[in-house]
Amino acid sequence: MSRTSVLTLRLAGPLQSWGASSRFTRRTTESAPTKSGVVGLLAAAAGIERGDDASLAPLAALRFGVRIDQPGTRIRDFHTAHHGVTGASMPLSERFYLADAVFVAAAEGDHALLNGLRDALRAPVYPPYLGRRSCPPSEPVDLGLYEDARLEDVLTSVPWQASDWYRRRHRPPQTLTVLRETAVDEPAAAADVLRDQPVSFDAAHRRHALRTVVTVPVPTPIPSGGGSPQDAHDPFAALDVLEDESV
């Protein structure tokens, strides 16, 4: 019998954008990473091509959840572009992003598959990005692989991943919001439905099915000592120093 593990990712960067229902010139973002976006990130790291639906299927079958550790700020941008061949101006588009957000994403499934995906994240074939190619992560996204674990337990126990500057300016919240797929033995009566289950990333016939999502609060797991979740370079630290000197 195969073992079940949980792969966790820390999704943080200056900008993120996780669209689930974008149409035409209005490109929106959800308030948290989508399953299709995170599965696309994992598939890119593993070198799975867009039209390879057979290789995509095991990743799409993983049970997915995400925790909002730092909600960020929604911003809007107007985007202009020109046709690559004719040079003609393209329609003005409206694009939305999440600025300065941090999330913990988790995928539950076969241990061997997740272990291979974790190796791929450490040496990706294609670089990962946070929903759009213009949104690179600020640091490596691999947060850890938990063996013989369940999605609910991991999203409850992983230490709070908010940025250092955010911790200095905000008190830890009592709870964090988790959005996750229902378990096999869990009733889906109170679940929301989102067209975010990836079926194919082929540019000619990109397809997504419906999936159920439950929203639950979990107590904020503060690291011992209340320190930083990990020793990483904080590019905003220099701005904090300038702000203190100007006061």
Coordinates of C-alpha atoms in Angstrom, one line a residue:
M1 CA 0.0 0.0 0.0
S2 CA 1.4 3.4 -1.0
R3 CA 2.2 5.9 1.7
T4 CA 0.4 9.3 1.9
S5 CA 2.4 12.4 2.5
V6 CA 2.0 16.2 2.3
L7 CA 4.2 18.5 0.3
T8 CA 4.2 22.2 1.6
L9 CA 5.1 25.3 -0.3
R10 CA 5.7 28.9 0.9
L11 CA 4.4 31.2 -1.8
A12 CA 5.7 34.7 -1.2
G13 CA 6.7 37.5 -3.5
P14 CA 6.3 41.2 -4.3
L15 CA 3.3 40.3 -6.6
Q16 CA 1.1 37.3 -7.1
S17 CA -1.9 36.7 -9.3
W18 CA -4.2 33.6 -9.1
G19 CA -6.9 33.9 -11.7
A20 CA -9.8 31.4 -11.7
S21 CA -12.3 33.1 -14.0
S22 CA -10.4 35.7 -16.0
R23 CA -12.0 36.7 -19.3
F24 CA -10.9 38.9 -22.2
T25 CA -9.3 42.1 -21.1
R26 CA -10.2 41.8 -17.4
R27 CA -7.8 39.5 -15.5
T28 CA -8.8 39.1 -11.9
T29 CA -7.1 37.3 -9.0
E30 CA -8.5 35.2 -6.2
S31 CA -7.6 36.0 -2.6
A32 CA -5.5 32.9 -2.3
P33 CA -3.5 30.6 -4.7
T34 CA -5.7 28.3 -6.9
K35 CA -5.2 24.6 -7.3
S36 CA -4.7 25.0 -11.1
G37 CA -2.0 27.7 -10.5
V38 CA -0.1 25.6 -7.9
V39 CA -0.4 22.4 -10.0
G40 CA 0.9 24.4 -12.9
L41 CA 3.9 25.5 -10.8
L42 CA 4.7 21.9 -9.9
A43 CA 4.2 20.7 -13.4
A44 CA 6.6 23.4 -14.7
A45 CA 9.3 22.4 -12.2
A46 CA 8.9 18.8 -13.2
G47 CA 9.2 19.7 -16.9
I48 CA 5.7 18.5 -17.9
E49 CA 4.8 20.2 -21.2
R50 CA 1.4 22.0 -21.5
G51 CA -0.1 19.4 -23.9
D52 CA 0.9 16.3 -21.8
D53 CA -2.4 15.6 -20.1
A54 CA -1.4 12.1 -19.1
S55 CA 1.6 13.3 -17.0
L56 CA -0.5 16.1 -15.6
A57 CA -3.3 13.8 -14.3
P58 CA -1.4 12.5 -11.2
L59 CA -0.6 16.0 -10.1
A60 CA -4.2 17.2 -10.7
A61 CA -5.4 14.3 -8.5
L62 CA -3.5 15.5 -5.5
R63 CA -5.7 16.8 -2.6
F64 CA -5.0 20.6 -2.3
G65 CA -5.2 23.2 0.4
V66 CA -3.9 26.7 1.2
R67 CA -3.5 28.8 4.3
I68 CA -3.5 32.6 4.2
D69 CA -0.6 33.7 6.4
Q70 CA -0.3 37.3 5.1
P71 CA -3.3 38.4 3.0
G72 CA -1.5 41.2 1.1
T73 CA -3.1 44.0 -0.7
R74 CA -5.1 43.8 -4.0
I75 CA -3.8 46.2 -6.6
R76 CA -4.9 47.0 -10.2
D77 CA -2.7 47.6 -13.2
F78 CA -3.5 48.7 -16.8
H79 CA -1.6 46.7 -19.3
T80 CA -0.7 47.7 -22.8
A81 CA 0.9 45.5 -25.5
H82 CA 1.7 45.3 -29.2
H83 CA 1.3 42.4 -31.6
G84 CA 4.6 40.6 -32.0
V85 CA 4.4 40.4 -35.8
T86 CA 2.3 43.3 -37.0
G87 CA 3.2 45.8 -34.3
A88 CA -0.5 46.7 -33.9
S89 CA -1.7 47.9 -30.5
M90 CA -3.5 45.2 -28.5
P91 CA -6.6 46.1 -26.5
L92 CA -5.9 47.7 -23.1
S93 CA -6.3 45.1 -20.4
E94 CA -7.0 45.4 -16.7
R95 CA -5.0 43.1 -14.4
F96 CA -5.2 42.5 -10.7
Y97 CA -2.5 41.3 -8.3
L98 CA -1.9 40.6 -4.6
A99 CA 1.0 42.6 -3.3
D100 CA 3.2 41.4 -0.4
A101 CA 1.1 38.3 0.3
V102 CA 2.4 35.0 1.9
F103 CA 0.6 31.7 1.7
V104 CA 1.3 28.1 2.7
A105 CA 0.1 25.7 0.0
A106 CA -0.1 22.0 0.6
A107 CA -0.7 18.9 -1.6
E108 CA -1.6 15.5 -0.2
G109 CA -1.0 12.3 -2.1
D110 CA 1.4 9.4 -2.9
H111 CA 4.7 9.8 -1.1
A112 CA 6.9 8.8 -4.1
L113 CA 5.2 11.3 -6.4
L114 CA 5.5 14.2 -3.9
N115 CA 9.1 13.3 -3.1
G116 CA 9.9 13.6 -6.8
L117 CA 8.1 16.9 -7.0
R118 CA 10.1 18.2 -4.1
D119 CA 13.3 17.3 -5.9
A120 CA 12.0 19.1 -9.0
L121 CA 11.3 22.2 -7.0
R122 CA 14.9 22.2 -5.9
A123 CA 16.2 21.9 -9.5
P124 CA 13.3 23.0 -11.7
V125 CA 13.2 22.4 -15.4
Y126 CA 11.1 25.6 -15.8
P127 CA 11.3 28.3 -13.2
P128 CA 8.3 28.6 -10.8
Y129 CA 6.2 31.7 -10.7
L130 CA 3.2 32.8 -8.6
G131 CA 0.3 32.7 -11.0
R132 CA 1.9 34.7 -13.8
R133 CA 5.3 34.7 -15.4
S134 CA 5.8 38.3 -14.3
C135 CA 5.4 37.2 -10.6
P136 CA 8.5 35.3 -9.5
P137 CA 8.8 34.1 -5.9
S138 CA 11.1 36.0 -3.6
E139 CA 12.8 32.8 -2.3
P140 CA 12.7 29.0 -2.9
V141 CA 9.1 27.7 -2.5
D142 CA 9.9 24.3 -1.0
L143 CA 8.8 24.3 2.6
G144 CA 9.0 20.6 3.5
L145 CA 7.6 17.1 2.9
Y146 CA 5.6 15.6 5.8
E147 CA 5.5 11.8 5.7
D148 CA 2.4 9.8 6.8
A149 CA 0.5 13.0 7.3
R150 CA -2.9 14.5 6.5
L151 CA -3.6 17.8 4.8
E152 CA -5.7 19.2 7.7
D153 CA -3.0 18.5 10.3
V154 CA -0.2 20.0 8.3
L155 CA -2.0 23.2 7.5
T156 CA -2.7 23.5 11.2
S157 CA 0.8 22.8 12.5
V158 CA 3.2 24.5 10.0
P159 CA 4.6 27.6 11.7
W160 CA 3.2 31.0 10.7
Q161 CA 5.1 32.2 7.6
A162 CA 4.4 35.9 7.6
S163 CA 7.3 38.1 6.6
D164 CA 9.6 39.7 9.2
W165 CA 8.5 43.2 8.4
Y166 CA 4.8 42.1 8.7
R167 CA 5.4 40.6 12.1
R168 CA 7.0 43.8 13.3
R169 CA 4.0 45.8 12.3
H170 CA 1.2 43.5 13.2
R171 CA 0.3 41.4 16.2
P172 CA -0.2 37.6 15.4
P173 CA -3.8 37.0 14.5
Q174 CA -5.7 34.5 16.7
T175 CA -6.6 32.4 13.7
L176 CA -5.6 31.9 10.0
T177 CA -7.9 31.0 7.2
V178 CA -7.5 27.7 5.5
L179 CA -9.2 26.8 2.1
R180 CA -8.9 23.1 1.4
E181 CA -10.5 20.3 -0.6
T182 CA -12.8 18.0 1.3
A183 CA -11.6 14.6 2.4
V184 CA -13.2 11.4 1.0
D185 CA -15.0 10.7 4.2
E186 CA -16.0 14.3 4.8
P187 CA -19.5 15.7 3.9
A188 CA -19.4 18.4 1.2
A189 CA -22.7 20.1 2.2
A190 CA -21.1 23.3 3.4
A191 CA -18.4 23.4 0.7
D192 CA -18.1 26.0 -2.0
V193 CA -17.6 25.0 -5.7
L194 CA -14.9 26.5 -7.8
R195 CA -14.0 25.7 -11.5
D196 CA -10.4 25.2 -10.6
Q197 CA -9.7 21.5 -11.1
P198 CA -7.0 21.3 -13.9
V199 CA -7.8 18.9 -16.7
S200 CA -5.6 20.2 -19.5
F201 CA -3.2 23.1 -19.8
D202 CA -3.0 22.8 -23.6
A203 CA -3.2 26.3 -25.0
A204 CA -5.6 25.1 -27.7
H205 CA -8.1 23.6 -25.3
R206 CA -7.4 24.5 -21.8
R207 CA -9.9 22.9 -19.5
H208 CA -10.9 23.0 -15.8
A209 CA -13.5 21.0 -13.9
L210 CA -15.3 21.8 -10.7
R211 CA -13.9 21.1 -7.2
T212 CA -15.2 21.5 -3.7
V213 CA -13.5 23.9 -1.2
V214 CA -14.2 24.3 2.5
T215 CA -13.1 27.4 4.4
V216 CA -12.1 26.8 8.1
P217 CA -10.2 28.9 10.7
V218 CA -7.2 27.4 12.4
P219 CA -5.3 28.7 15.5
T220 CA -2.2 30.6 14.4
P221 CA 0.9 28.4 15.0
I222 CA 3.5 30.8 16.3
P223 CA 7.1 29.5 16.1
S224 CA 8.8 29.0 19.5
G225 CA 10.2 32.3 20.5
G226 CA 8.0 34.1 18.0
G227 CA 11.0 34.5 15.6
S228 CA 11.2 34.3 11.9
P229 CA 9.9 31.2 10.2
Q230 CA 13.2 30.8 8.4
D231 CA 16.5 32.6 8.0
A232 CA 16.0 34.3 4.7
H233 CA 17.1 37.6 3.2
D234 CA 14.4 40.3 3.6
P235 CA 14.7 42.8 0.8
F236 CA 12.4 45.2 2.6
A237 CA 14.6 45.5 5.7
A238 CA 16.6 48.4 4.2
L239 CA 13.3 50.3 3.7
D240 CA 12.4 49.9 7.4
V241 CA 15.8 51.4 8.4
L242 CA 15.2 54.5 6.2
E243 CA 11.7 54.8 7.6
D244 CA 13.0 54.8 11.2
E245 CA 15.6 57.4 10.4
S246 CA 13.1 59.8 8.8
V247 CA 10.9 59.8 11.9

